[in-house]
Short mmCIF file of C-alpha atoms in Angstrom, two decimals:
data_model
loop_
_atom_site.label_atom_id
_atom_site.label_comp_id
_atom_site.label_asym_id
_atom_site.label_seq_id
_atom_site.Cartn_x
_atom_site.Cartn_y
_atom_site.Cartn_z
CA UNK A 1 -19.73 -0.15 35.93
CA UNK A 2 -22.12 -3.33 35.65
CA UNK A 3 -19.57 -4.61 32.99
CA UNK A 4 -16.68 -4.54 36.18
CA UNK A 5 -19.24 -5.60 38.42
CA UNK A 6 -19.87 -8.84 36.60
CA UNK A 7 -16.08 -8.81 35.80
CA UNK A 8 -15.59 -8.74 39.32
CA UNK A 9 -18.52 -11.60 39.86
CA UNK A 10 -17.01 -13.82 37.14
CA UNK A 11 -14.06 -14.03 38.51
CA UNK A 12 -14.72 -14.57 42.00
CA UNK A 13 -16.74 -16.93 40.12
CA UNK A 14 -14.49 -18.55 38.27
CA UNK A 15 -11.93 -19.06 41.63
CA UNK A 16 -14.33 -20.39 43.87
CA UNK A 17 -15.09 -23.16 40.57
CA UNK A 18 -11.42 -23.50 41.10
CA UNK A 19 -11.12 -24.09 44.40
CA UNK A 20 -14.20 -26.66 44.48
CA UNK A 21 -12.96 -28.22 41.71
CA UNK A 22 -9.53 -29.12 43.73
CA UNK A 23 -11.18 -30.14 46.34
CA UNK A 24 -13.37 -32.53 44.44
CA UNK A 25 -9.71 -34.13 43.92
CA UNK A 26 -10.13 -35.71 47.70
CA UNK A 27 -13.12 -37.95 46.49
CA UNK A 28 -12.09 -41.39 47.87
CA UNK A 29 -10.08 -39.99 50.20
CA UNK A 30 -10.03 -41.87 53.16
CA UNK A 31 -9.45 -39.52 56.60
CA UNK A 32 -7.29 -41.95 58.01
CA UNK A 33 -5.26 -41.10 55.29
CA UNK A 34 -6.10 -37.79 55.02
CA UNK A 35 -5.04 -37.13 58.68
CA UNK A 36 -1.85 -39.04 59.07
CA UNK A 37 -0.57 -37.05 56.06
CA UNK A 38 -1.03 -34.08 57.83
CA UNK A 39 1.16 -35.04 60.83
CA UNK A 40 -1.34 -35.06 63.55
CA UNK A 41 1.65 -35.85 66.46
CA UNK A 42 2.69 -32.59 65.91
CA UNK A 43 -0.40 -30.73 66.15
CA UNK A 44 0.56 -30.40 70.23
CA UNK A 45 3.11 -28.07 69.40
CA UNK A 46 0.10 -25.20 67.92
CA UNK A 47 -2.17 -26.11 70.48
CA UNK A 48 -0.15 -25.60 73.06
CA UNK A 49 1.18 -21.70 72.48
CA UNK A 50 -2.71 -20.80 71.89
CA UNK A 51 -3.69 -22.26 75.49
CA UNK A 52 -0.95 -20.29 76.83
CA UNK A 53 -1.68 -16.99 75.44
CA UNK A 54 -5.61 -17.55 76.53
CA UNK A 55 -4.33 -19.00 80.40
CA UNK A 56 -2.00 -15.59 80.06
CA UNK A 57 -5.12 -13.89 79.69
CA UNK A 58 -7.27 -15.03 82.30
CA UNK A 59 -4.40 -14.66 84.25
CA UNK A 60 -2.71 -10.65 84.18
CA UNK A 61 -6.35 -9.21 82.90
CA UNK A 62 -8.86 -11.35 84.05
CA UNK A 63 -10.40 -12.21 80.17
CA UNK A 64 -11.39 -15.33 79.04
CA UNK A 65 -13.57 -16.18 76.33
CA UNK A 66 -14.18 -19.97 75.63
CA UNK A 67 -15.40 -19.22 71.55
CA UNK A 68 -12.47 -17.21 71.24
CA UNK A 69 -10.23 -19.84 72.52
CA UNK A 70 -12.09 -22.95 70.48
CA UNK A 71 -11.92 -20.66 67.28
CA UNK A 72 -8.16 -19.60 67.83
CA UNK A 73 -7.10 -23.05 68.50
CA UNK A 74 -8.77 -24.63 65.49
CA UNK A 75 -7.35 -22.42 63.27
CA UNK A 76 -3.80 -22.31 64.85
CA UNK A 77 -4.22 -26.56 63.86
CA UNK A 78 -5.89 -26.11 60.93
CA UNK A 79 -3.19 -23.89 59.06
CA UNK A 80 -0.64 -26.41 61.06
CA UNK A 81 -2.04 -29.14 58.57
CA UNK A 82 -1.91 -27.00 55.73
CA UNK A 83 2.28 -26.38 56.70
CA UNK A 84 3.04 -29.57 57.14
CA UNK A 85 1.14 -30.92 53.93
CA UNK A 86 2.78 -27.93 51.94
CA UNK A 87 5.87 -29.42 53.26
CA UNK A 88 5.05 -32.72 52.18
CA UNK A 89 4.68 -31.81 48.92
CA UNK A 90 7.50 -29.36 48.09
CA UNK A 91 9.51 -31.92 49.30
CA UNK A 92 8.52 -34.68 47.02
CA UNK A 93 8.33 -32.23 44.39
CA UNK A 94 12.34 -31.29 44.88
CA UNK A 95 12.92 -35.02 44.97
CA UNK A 96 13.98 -34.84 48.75
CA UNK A 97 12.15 -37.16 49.34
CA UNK A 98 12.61 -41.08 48.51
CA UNK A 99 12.19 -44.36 49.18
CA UNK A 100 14.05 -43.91 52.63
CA UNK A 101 12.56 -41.02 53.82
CA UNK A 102 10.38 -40.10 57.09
CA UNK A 103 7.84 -39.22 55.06
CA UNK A 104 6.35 -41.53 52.41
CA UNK A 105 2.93 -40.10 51.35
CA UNK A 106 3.61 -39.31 48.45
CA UNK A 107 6.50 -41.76 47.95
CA UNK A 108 4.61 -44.83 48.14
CA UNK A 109 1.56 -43.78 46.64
CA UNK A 110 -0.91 -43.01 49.64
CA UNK A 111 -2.09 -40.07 47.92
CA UNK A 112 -1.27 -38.26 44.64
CA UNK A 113 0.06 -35.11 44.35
CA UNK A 114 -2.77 -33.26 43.46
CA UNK A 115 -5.01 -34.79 46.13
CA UNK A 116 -2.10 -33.33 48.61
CA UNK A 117 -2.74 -29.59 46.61
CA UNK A 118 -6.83 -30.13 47.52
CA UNK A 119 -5.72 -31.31 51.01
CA UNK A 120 -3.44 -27.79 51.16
CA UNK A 121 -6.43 -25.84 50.35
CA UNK A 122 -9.46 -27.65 52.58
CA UNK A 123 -6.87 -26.74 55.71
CA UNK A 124 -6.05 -22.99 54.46
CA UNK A 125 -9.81 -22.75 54.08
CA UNK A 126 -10.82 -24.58 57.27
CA UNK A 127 -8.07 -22.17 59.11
CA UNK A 128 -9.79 -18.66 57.47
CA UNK A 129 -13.26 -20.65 58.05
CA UNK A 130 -12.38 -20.32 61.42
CA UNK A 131 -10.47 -17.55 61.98
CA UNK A 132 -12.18 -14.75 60.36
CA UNK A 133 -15.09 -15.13 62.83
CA UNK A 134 -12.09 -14.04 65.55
CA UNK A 135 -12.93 -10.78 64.01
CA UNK A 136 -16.05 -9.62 65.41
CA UNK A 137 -15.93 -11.76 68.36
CA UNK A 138 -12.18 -10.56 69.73
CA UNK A 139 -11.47 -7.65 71.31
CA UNK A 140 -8.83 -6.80 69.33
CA UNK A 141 -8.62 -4.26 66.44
CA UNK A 142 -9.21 -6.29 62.79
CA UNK A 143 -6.37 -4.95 60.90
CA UNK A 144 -3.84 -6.69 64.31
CA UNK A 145 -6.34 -10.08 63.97
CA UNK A 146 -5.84 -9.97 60.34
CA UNK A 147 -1.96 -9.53 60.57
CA UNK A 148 -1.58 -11.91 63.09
CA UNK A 149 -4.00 -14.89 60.37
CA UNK A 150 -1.55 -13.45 57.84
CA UNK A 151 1.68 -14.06 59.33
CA UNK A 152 0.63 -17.73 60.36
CA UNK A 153 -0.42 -18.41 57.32
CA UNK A 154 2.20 -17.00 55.29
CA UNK A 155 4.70 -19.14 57.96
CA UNK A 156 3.23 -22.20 57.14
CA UNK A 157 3.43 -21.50 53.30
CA UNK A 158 7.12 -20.14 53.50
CA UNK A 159 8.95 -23.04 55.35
CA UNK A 160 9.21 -24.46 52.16
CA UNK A 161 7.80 -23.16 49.36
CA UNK A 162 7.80 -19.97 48.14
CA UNK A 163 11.06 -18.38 49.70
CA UNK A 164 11.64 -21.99 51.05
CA UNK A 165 13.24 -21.29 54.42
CA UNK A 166 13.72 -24.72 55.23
CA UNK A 167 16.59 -25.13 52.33
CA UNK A 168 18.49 -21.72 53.22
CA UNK A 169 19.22 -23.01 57.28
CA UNK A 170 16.39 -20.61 58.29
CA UNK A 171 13.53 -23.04 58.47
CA UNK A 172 14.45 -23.14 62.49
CA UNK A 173 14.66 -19.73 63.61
CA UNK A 174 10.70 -18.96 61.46
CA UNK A 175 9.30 -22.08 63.43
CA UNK A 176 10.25 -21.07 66.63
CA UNK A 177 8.97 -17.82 66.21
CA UNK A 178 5.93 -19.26 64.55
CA UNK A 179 5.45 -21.43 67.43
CA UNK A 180 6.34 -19.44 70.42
CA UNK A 181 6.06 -15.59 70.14
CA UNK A 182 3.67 -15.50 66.84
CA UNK A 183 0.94 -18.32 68.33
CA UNK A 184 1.26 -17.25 71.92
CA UNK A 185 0.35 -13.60 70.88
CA UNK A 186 -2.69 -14.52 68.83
CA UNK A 187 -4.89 -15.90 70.94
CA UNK A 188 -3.50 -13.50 73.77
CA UNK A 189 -4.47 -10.81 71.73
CA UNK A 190 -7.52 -12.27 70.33
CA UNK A 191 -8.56 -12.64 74.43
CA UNK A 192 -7.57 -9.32 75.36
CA UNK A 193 -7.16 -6.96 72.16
CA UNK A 194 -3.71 -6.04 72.66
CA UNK A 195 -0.02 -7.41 73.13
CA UNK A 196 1.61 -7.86 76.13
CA UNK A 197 5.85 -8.48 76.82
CA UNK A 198 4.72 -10.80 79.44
CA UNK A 199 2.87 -13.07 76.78
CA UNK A 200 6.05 -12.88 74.40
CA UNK A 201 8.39 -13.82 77.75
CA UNK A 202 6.41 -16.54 78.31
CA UNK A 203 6.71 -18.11 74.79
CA UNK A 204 10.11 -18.25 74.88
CA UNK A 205 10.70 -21.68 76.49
CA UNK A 206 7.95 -23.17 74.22
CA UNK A 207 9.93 -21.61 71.29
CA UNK A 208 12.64 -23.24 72.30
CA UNK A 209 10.73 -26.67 72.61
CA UNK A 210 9.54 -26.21 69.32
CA UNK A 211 12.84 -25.79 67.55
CA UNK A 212 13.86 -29.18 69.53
CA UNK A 213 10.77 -30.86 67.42
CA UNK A 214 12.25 -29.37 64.16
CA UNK A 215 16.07 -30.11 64.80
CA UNK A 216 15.04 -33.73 65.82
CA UNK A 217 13.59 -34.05 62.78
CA UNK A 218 16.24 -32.61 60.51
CA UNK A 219 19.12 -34.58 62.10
CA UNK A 220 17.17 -37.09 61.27
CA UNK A 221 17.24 -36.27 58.02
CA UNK A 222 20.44 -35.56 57.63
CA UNK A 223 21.76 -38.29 54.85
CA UNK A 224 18.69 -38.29 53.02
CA UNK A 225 18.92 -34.00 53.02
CA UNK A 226 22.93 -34.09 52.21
CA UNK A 227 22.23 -36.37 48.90
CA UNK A 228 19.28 -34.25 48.02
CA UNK A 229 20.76 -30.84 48.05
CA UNK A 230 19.22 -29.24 51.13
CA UNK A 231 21.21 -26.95 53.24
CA UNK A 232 19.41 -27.23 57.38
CA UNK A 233 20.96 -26.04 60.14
CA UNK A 234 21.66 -29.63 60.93
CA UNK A 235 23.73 -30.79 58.12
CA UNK A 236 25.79 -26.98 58.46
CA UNK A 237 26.27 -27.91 62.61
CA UNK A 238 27.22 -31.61 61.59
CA UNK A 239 26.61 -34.31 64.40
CA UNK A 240 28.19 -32.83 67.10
CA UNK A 241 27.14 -29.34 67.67
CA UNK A 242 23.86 -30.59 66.80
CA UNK A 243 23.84 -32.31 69.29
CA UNK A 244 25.00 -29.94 71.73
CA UNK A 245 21.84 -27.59 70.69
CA UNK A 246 19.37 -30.07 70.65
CA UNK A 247 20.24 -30.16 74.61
CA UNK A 248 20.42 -26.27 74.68
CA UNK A 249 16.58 -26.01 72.99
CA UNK A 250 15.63 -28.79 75.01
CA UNK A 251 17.01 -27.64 78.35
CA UNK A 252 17.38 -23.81 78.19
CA UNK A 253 13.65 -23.77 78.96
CA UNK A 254 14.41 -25.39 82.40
CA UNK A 255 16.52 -22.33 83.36
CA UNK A 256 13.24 -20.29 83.03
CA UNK A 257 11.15 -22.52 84.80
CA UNK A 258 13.16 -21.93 88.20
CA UNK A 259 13.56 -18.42 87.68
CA UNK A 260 9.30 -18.09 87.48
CA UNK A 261 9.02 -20.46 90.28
CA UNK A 262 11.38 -18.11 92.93
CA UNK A 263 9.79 -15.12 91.23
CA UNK A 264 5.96 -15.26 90.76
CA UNK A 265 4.96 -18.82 91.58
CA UNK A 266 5.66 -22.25 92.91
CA UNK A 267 3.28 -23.82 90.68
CA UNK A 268 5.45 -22.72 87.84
CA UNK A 269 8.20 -25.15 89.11
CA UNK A 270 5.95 -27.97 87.64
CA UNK A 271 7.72 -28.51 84.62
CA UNK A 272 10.22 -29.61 86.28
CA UNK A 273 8.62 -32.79 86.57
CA UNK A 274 10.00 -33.55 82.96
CA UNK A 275 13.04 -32.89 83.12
CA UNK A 276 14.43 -36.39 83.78
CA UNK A 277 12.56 -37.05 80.37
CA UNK A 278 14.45 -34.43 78.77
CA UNK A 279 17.82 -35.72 79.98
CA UNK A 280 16.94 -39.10 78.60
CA UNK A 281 16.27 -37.36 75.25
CA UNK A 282 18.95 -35.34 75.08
CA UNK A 283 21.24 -38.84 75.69
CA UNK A 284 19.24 -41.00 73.23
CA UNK A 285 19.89 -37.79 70.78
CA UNK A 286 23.21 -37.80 70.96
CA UNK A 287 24.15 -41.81 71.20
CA UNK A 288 21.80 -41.43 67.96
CA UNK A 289 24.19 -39.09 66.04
CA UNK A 290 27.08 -41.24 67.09
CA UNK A 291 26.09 -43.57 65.04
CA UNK A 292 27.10 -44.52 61.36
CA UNK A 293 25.49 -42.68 58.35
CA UNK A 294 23.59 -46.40 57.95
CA UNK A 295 21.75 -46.33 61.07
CA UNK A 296 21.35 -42.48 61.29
CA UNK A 297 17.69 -42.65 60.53
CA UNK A 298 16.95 -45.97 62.51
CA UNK A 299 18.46 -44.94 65.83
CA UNK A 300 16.29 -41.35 65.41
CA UNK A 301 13.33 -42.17 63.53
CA UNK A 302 11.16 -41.20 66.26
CA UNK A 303 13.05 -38.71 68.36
CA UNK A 304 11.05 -35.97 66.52
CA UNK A 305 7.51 -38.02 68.06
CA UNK A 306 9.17 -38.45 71.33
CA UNK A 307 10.67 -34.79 71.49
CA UNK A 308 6.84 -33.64 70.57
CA UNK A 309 5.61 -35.35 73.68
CA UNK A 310 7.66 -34.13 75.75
CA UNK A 311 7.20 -30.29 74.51
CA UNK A 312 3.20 -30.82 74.98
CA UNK A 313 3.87 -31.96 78.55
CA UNK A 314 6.09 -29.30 79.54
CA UNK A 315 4.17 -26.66 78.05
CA UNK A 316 0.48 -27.87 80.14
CA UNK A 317 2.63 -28.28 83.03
CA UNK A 318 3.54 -24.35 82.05
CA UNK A 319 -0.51 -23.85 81.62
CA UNK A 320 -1.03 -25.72 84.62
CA UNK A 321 1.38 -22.80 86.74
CA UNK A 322 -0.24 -19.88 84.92
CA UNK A 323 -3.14 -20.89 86.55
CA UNK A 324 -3.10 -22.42 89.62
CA UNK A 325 -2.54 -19.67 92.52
CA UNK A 326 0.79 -19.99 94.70
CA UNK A 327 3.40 -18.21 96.26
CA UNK A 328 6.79 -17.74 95.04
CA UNK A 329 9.64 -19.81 96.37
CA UNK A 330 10.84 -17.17 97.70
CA UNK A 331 7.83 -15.55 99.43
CA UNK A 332 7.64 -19.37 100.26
CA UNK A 333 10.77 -19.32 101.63
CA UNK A 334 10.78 -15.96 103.57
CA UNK A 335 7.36 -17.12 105.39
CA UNK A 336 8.87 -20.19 106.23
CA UNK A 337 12.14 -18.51 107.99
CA UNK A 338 9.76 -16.07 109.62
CA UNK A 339 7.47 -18.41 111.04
CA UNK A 340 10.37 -20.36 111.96
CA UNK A 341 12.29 -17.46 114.09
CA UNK A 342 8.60 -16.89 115.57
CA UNK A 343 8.18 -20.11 116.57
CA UNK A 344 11.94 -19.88 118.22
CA UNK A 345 11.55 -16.82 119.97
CA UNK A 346 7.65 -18.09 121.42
CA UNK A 347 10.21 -20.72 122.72
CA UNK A 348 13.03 -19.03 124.35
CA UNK A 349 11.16 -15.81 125.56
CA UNK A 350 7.95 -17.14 126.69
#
């Protein structure tokens, strides 16, 4: 027994040497660098489901707890980073990426590959740094906490590497259920300690918002991603149908927004405020995919940045009318018409 037990020591030993010794790798690092690799104008779209679920649960069960919320939405970022560097890497690694391409850390030498592989594993480790605390703290049981860590994580890894989603035309439909149902649940669960179909129906439209971010960027792509092998969901729509559902992600969401402002709140009419954004979008999108296969990448090199901004405003405008107390349009509406007979009949009959 004290031969497995120092087994067991040695080698949990001999993988934390591991790990430290990758992340001694990031020596001379800058985090300038370090950050920008990681794709920080993206890190609104994780933020964004995990202040949802939390205003959720303030909300329909009166629960909020601030740690919980902090905790939840640093590690919701942190594994984020670790996706989008895993991402960075497979892709250089598959030789998607080149001298053209969006992303040129690797390509032109900003960091090395294995400094990318320490970066990986400081932002899996800063995620389960901060998550596993979740577990006493929440109300929820460990074994759903744990599940819920899991499937983030194992989201992150999977988009491409591993099963590689993102080369099969399935990379689209796991983001926006990373980013909608799976994030919006977590830290409504970790609030209140159960799930909730109100939660999930509420993610929807920033699912949807999500999978704009990721079709933006793989239409981008598209040349680059034809040459190099990779089968999106782009390249198998072509330029026109991909343009018709980049306006259907973009704009479905709009559809829900009136329906929750006539039936629960006025408030959560506010996103309507960017739509005229989203129209603009959805016209520079498509004048972009007009073009030739030369100025594909010009015309839409930052439509993914833009189409992020707009997804983090619309979804705190959607925080913004989970919170603040209203009337529905149409209890607006039927007060309105009753005051207004009452005030006609004071009229004519007094």
């Amino acid at each position: 027994e004290e031969g497995e037990a120092g087994g067991a020591r040695g080698g949990g030993g001999a993988a934390s040497g591991g790990v430290l010794h990758g992340l001694a790798k990031l020596r001379g690092v800058r985090p300038r660098t370090a950050l920008l690799a990681a794709r920080p104008w993206s890190f609104p779209a994780s933020v964004a489901p995990v202040l949802l679920g939390a205003s959720l649960a303030f909300k329909l069960d009166d629960v909020f707890s601030p740690l919980c919320l902090c905790l939840a939405t640093g590690c919701a970022v942190a594994v984020h980073a670790a996706g989008n560097l895993v991402n960075t890497y497979a892709d250089y690694a598959r030789g998607v990426d080149g001298r053209d391409s969006s992303d040129k850390t690797l390509v032109q030498g900003a960091l090395s590959p294995p400094q990318v592989r320490a970066l990986i594993t400081a932002a899996y480790a800063t995620g389960a740094l901060l998550g596993l605390p979740l577990i006493p703290l929440s109300r929820a049981p460990a074994g759903v906490l744990v599940g819920l860590l899991l499937a983030g994580a194992g989201s992150s890894y999977a988009y491409t590497a591993g099963p590689a989603l993102k080369y099969r035309a399935l990379g689209d439909a796991l983001i926006m259920a990373t980013f909608g149902p799976l994030l919006v649940s977590f830290s409504y669960v970790s609030q209140v300690g159960a799930a909730s179909w109100t939660a999930l129906r509420a993610s929807i439209p920033l699912a949807l918002q999500s999978g704009a971010i990721l079709h933006a960027n793989n239409a981008r792509d598209m040349v680059e991603d034809a040459a190099a092998g990779v089968d999106t969901l782009a390249l198998r729509l072509g330029r026109r149908r991909s343009a018709v559902l980049y306006e259907l992600l973009l704009l479905a969401p709009y559809a829900s927004v009136v329906w929750r402002a006539a039936r629960t709140s006025t408030f959560a009419g506010l996103p309507l405020a960017t739509l005229p954004a989203a129209l603009r979008l959805a016209a520079n999108f498509r004048a972009g995919l007009a073009a030739g296969d030369a100025p594909l990448s010009a015309s839409l090199a930052r439509m993914p940045m833009r189409t992020a901004k707009h997804a983090a405003l619309f979804a705190l405008l959607t925080t913004a009318g989970v919170l603040l107390p209203s009337p529905s349009l149409r209890e607006l509406g039927g007060s309105l018409v009753r005051t207004a007979l009452r005030s006609y009949y004071d009229r004519v009959f007094s």
